[in-house]
XYZ file of C-alpha atoms in Angstrom:
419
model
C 16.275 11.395 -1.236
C 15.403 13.970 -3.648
C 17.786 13.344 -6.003
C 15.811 11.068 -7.207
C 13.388 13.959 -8.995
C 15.950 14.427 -11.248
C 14.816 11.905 -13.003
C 12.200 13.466 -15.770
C 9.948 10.722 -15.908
C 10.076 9.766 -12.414
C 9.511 13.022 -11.259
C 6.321 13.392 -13.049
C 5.102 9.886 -12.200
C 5.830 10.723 -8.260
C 3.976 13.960 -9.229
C 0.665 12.149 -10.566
C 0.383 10.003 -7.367
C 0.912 13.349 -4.857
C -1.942 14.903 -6.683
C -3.991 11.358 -6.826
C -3.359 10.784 -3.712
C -4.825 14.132 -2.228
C -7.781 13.904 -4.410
C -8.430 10.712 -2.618
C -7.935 12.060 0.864
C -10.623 14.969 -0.035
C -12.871 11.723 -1.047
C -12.705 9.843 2.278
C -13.759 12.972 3.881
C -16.125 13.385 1.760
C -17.783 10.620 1.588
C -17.982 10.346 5.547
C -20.078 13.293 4.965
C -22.350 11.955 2.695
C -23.051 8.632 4.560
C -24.321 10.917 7.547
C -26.084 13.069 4.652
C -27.906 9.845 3.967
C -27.961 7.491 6.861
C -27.800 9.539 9.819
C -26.830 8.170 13.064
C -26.273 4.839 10.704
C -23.368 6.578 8.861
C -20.987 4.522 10.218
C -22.726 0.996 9.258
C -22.479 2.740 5.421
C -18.886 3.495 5.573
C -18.379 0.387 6.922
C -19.806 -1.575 4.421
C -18.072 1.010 1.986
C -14.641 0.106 3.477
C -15.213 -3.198 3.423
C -16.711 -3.518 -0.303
C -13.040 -1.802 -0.925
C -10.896 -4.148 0.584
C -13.002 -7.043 -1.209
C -12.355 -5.162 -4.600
C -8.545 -4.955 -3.380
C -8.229 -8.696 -2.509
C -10.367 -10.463 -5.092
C -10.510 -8.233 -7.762
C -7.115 -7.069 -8.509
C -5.389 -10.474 -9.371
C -8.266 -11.060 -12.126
C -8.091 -7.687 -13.247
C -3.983 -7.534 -13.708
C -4.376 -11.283 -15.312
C -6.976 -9.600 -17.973
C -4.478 -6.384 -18.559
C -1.047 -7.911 -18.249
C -0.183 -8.130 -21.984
C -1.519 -4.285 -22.855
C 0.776 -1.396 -22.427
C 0.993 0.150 -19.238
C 0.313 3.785 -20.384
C -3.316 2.884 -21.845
C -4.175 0.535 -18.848
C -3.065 3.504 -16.301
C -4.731 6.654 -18.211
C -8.302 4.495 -18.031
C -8.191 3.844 -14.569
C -7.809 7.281 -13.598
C -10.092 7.840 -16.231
C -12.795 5.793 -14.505
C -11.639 6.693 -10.741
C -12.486 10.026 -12.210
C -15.628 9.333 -13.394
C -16.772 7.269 -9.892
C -15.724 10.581 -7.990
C -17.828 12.522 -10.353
C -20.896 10.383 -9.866
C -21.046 10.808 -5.957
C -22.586 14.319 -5.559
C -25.718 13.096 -6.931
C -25.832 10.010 -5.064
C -29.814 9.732 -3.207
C -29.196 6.198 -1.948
C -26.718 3.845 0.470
C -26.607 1.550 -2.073
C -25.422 3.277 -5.052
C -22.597 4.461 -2.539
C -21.564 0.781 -2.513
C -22.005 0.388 -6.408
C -20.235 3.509 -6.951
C -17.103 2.758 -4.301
C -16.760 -1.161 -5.891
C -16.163 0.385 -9.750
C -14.044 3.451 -8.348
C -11.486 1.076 -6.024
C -11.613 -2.243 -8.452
C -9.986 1.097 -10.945
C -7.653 1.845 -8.108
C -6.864 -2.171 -7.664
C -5.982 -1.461 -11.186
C -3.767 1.614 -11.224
C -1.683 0.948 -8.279
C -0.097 -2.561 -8.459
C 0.841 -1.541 -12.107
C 2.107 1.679 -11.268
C 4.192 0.236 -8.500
C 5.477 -2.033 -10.777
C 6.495 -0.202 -13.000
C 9.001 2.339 -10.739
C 11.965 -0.180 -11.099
C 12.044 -0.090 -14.447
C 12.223 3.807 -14.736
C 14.609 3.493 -11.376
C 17.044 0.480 -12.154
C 19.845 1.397 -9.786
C 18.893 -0.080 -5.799
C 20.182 3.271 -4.513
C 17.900 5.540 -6.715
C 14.616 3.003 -6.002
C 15.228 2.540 -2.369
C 15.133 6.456 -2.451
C 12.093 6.329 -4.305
C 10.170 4.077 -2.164
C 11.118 6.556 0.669
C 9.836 9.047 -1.239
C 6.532 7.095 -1.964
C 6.313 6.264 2.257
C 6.791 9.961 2.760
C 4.363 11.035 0.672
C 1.134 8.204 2.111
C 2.106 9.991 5.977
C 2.634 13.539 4.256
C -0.992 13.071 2.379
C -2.659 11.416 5.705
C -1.945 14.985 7.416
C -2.919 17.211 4.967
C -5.593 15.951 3.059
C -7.416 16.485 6.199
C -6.274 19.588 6.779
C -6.776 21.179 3.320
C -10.605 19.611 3.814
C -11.339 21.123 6.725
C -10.245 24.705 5.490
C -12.224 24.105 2.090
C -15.427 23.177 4.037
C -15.493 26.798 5.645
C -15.683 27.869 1.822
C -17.536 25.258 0.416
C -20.217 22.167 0.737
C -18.542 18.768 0.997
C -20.010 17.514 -2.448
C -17.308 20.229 -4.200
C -14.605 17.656 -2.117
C -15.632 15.449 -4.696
C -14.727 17.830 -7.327
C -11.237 18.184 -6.074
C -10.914 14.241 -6.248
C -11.719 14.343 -9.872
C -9.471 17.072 -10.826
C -6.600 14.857 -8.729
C -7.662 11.946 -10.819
C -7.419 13.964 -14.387
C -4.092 14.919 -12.973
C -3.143 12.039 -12.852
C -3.663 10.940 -16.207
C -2.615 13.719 -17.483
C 0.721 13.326 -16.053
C 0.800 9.832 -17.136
C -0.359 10.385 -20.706
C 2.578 13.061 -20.862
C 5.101 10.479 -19.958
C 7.338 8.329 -22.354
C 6.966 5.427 -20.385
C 9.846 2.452 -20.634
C 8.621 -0.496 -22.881
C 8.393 -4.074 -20.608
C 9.513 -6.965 -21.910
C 7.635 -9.920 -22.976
C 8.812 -12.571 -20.899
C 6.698 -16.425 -20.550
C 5.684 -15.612 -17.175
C 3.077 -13.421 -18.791
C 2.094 -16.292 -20.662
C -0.540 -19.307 -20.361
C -3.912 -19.160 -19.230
C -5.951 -16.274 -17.579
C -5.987 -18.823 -14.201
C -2.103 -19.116 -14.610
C -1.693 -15.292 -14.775
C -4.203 -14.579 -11.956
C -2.110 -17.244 -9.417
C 1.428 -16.449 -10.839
C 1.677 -13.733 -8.460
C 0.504 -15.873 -5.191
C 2.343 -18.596 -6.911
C 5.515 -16.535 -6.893
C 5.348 -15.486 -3.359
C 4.513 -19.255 -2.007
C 7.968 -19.833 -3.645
C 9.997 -17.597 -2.189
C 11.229 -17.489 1.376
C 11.952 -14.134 1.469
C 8.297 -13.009 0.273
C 6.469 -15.146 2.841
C 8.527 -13.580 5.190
C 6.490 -10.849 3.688
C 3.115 -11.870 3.812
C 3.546 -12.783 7.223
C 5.213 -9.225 7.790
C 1.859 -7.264 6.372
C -0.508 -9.170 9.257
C 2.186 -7.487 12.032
C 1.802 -3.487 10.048
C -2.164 -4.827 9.764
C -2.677 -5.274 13.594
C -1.057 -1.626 14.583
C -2.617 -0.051 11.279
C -6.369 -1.048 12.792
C -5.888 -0.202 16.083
C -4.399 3.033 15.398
C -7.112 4.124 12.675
C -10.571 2.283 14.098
C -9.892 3.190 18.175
C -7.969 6.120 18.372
C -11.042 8.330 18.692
C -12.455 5.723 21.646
C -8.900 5.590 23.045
C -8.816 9.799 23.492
C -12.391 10.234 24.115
C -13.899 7.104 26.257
C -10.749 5.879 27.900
C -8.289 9.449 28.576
C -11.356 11.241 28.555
C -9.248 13.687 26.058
C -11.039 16.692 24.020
C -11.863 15.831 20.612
C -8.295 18.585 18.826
C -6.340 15.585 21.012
C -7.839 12.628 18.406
C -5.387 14.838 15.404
C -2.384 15.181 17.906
C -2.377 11.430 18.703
C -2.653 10.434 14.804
C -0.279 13.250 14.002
C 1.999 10.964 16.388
C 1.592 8.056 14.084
C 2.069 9.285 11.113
C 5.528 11.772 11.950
C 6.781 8.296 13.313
C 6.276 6.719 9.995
C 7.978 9.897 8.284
C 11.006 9.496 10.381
C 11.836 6.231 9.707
C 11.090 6.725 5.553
C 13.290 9.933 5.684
C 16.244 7.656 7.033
C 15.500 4.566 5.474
C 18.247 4.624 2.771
C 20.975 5.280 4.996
C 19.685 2.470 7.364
C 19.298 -0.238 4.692
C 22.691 0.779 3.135
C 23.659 -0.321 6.488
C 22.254 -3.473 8.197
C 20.164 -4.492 5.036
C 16.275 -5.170 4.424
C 16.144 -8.685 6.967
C 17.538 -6.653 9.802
C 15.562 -3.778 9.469
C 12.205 -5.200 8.558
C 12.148 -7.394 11.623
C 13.260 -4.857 13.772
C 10.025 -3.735 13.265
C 8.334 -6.762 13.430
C 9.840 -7.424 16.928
C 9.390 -3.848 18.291
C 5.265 -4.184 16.894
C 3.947 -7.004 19.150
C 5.948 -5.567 22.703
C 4.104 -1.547 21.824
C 0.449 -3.813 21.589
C 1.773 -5.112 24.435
C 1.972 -1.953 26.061
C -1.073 -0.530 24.406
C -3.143 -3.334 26.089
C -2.121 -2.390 29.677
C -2.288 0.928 29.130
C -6.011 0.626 28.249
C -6.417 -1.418 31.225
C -4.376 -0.023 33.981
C -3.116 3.608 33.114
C -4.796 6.988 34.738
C -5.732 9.625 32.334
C -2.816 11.958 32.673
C -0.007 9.320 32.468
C -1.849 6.985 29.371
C -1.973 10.400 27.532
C 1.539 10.303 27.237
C 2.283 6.915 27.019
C -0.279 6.589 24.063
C 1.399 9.490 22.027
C 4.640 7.647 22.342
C 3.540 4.285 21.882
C 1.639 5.642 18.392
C 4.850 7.315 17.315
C 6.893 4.037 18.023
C 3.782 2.060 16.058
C 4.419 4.412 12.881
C 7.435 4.403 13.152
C 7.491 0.127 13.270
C 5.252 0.066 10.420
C 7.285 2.397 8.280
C 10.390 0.192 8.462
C 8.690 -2.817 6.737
C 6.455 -0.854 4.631
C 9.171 1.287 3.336
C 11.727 -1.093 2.075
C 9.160 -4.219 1.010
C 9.070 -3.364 -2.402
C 12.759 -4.085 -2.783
C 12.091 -7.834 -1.950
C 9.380 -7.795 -4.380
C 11.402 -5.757 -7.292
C 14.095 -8.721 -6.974
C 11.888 -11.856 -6.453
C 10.294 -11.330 -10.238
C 11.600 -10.419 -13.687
C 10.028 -7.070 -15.937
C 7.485 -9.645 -17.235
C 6.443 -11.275 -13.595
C 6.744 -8.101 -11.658
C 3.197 -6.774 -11.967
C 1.419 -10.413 -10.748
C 4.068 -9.848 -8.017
C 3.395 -6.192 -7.200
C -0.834 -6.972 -7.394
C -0.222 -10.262 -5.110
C 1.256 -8.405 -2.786
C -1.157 -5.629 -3.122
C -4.306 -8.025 -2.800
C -2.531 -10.219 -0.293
C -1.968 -7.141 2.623
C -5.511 -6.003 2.309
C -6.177 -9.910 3.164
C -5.041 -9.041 6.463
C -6.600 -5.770 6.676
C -10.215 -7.591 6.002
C -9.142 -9.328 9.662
C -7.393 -6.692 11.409
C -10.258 -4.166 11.169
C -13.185 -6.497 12.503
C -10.876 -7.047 15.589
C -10.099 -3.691 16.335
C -13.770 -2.334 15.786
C -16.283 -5.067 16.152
C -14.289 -6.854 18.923
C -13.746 -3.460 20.384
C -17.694 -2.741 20.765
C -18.730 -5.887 21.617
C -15.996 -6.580 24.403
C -14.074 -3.485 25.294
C -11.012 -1.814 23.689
C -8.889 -3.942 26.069
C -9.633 -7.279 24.447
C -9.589 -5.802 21.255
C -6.215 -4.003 21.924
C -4.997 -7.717 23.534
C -6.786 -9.606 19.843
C -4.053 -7.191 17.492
C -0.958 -7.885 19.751
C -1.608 -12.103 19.211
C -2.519 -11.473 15.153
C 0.721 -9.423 15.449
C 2.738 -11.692 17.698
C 1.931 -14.685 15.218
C 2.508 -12.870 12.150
C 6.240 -11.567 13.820
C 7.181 -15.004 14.398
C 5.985 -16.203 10.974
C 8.174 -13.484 9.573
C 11.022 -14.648 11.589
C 11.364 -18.263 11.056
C 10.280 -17.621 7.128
C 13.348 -15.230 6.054
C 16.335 -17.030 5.641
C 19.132 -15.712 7.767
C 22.274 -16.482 5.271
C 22.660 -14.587 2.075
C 22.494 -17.587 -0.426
C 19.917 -17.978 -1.691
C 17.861 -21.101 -1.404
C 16.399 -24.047 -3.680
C 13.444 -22.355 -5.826
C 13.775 -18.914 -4.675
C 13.499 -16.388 -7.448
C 15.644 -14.064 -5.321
C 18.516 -13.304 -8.420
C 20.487 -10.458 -6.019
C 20.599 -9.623 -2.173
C 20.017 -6.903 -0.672
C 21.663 -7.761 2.639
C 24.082 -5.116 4.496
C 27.574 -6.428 5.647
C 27.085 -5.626 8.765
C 24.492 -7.689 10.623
């Protein structure tokens, strides 16, 4: 897998999202800090509404603003939104007020709706053979778990040397990393191509347009509702799950996430080898079957387990739940690298990126609202029917037999010989 590195300008792209990506782990932390700074007991109502002014930036902002950018070059349109992330991050030690959190959080994450979808995008054209991108996007996988257990980490020992508002600091610097890295890099030229053509509505639907289309992607879209339903129960209840329920010390909350996230590292570590083998549709809803029976089990373990025995049971049901997500996450990028063309690939890349926060915007409610107002049970049962009809979506949507169908975009397949 880490060939890959050898690659110069890879290697320093892969580079400039590590660093971005810690910088924004520092933030969240950060900023949790601040909202009890400010609100008090009502800290969680502020990062609420932060998380959810994010994930409206992510889902309505980031077809418009790839539509508006989609004939520049990508180097210019990458260097200012670190640029501006940077400058959001910087503003947020002298925040006084809720509400310029929420002013501040909409500008810095409509500039990270910006970056990612065309950084994505733009990996398989500095990666062109399958072998060397699949590697990369194991890479990438590795790195979101790798960054989920040590930005906290490296937090927690810098706030025994410093206040939180320096966290901020080190978000900035991770940001001006970024485009530094960027700005060093002879990036490959893309090709114009009509799909980036016609008017600004035509280039802000192409990418929805695209996956409606195409069997294989809304296979996909129904695929990111079943990670969605694990994702929020995992991140919004664990704490209620080891406190309330297994009556668990608080150290137990990082053990049980730990869980998760090693799960998901597993599975990205041996992805290659496994979709050299059996192929993207085999793998993908392997994990789309095994999501909706761990809910399952999550649901009755809320409701009928003893402390000692759910302890265990929830550590390996969160393992198997990262490690269910990671096999569609990891390899999903393939399906959208071969359903578009250099040109089309970006409003393919942001649909997909605006499209999977879609489901986060109703995964999250259920698993925290749902969860307060009715117990974690019914909340727990909620995610395993969004994830149940979301696995059968996937399921009857992805063609079983490599040919291709009528109208889909689909030009090569990635599908193992063995089945």
């Amino acid at each position: 897998m880490l060939s890959v590195l050898r690659n110069r300008t890879y290697r320093r792209l892969f580079s400039a999202q590590v660093v971005a990506l810690i910088g924004t782990g520092l933030l969240t932390v950060a900023l949790g800090l601040l909202a009890f700074d400010l609100a008090g007991s009502n800290a969680g109502a502020v990062m609420g509404t932060a998380l959810t002014i994010k994930m409206l930036a992510y889902v309505g902002f980031a077809p418009v603003i790839n539509a508006l950018v989609a004939r520049l070059p990508k180097k210019p349109v990458l260097i200012a939104a670190d640029l501006v992330r940077a400058a959001m991050a910087l503003c947020l030690p002298f925040i006084t007020e809720a509400w310029q959190i929420y002013v501040v959080i909409f500008l810095l994450q409509s500039a990270s709706a910006t970056f990612t979808p065309a950084f994505q995008s733009l990996i398989p054209t500095v990666l062109k053979k399958e072998r060397d991108y699949t590697h990369a996007l194991s890479l990438s996988r590795l790195a979101y778990d790798m960054e989920a257990l040590v930005s906290p980490a490296a937090a927690a020992l810098l706030l025994t040397l410093v206040s939180y508002n320096n966290l901020f600091l080190g978000t900035v610097l991770g940001f001006l990393f970024s485009a530094g890295m960027v700005a060093a890099t002879a990036l490959p030229r893309i090709s114009a191509d009509t799909g980036a053509a016609g008017s600004l509505w035509h280039r802000t639907t192409l990418g929805a347009r695209i996956f409606w289309k195409n069997r294989r992607l809304r296979s996909l879209l129904a695929l990111n509702l079943v990670v969605a339903a694990p994702t929020a129960l995992v991140l919004v209840n664990s704490v209620v799950y080891v406190r309330d329920v297994l009556h668990r010390a608080e150290a137990d909350l990082a053990l049980a996430l730990a869980c998760f996230g090693v799960g998901s590292m597993i599975v990205a570590i041996t992805a290659p080898r496994v979709l050299e083998r059996f192929g993207d549709r085999a793998v993908m809803l392997t994990g789309a079957a095994l999501i909706p029976v761990a809910l399952a089990v999550a649901t009755a373990v809320t409701f009928l387990a003893s402390p000692e025995v759910g302890w265990w049971l929830l550590l390996g049901l969160w393992f198997l739940l990262g490690a269910s997500n990671s096999t569609i996450l990891t390899p999903s990028s393939r399906l959208l690298r071969d359903a578009s063309t250099e040109a089309t690939r970006p409003y393919v890349f942001t649909a997909q990126f605006s499209l999977s926060h879609a489901c986060y915007i109703l995964a999250y409610p259920l698993a925290g609202w749902l969860g307060a107002a009715a117990g974690l049970g019914w909340a727990a049962a909620a995610l395993t029917v969004l994830a149940i009809l979301g696995s059968t979506g996937a399921f009857l949507s992805w063609p079983r037999h490599t040919v291709t169908d009528a109208g889909d975009p689909v030009t090569k397949d990635h599908e193992g010989a063995k089945r």
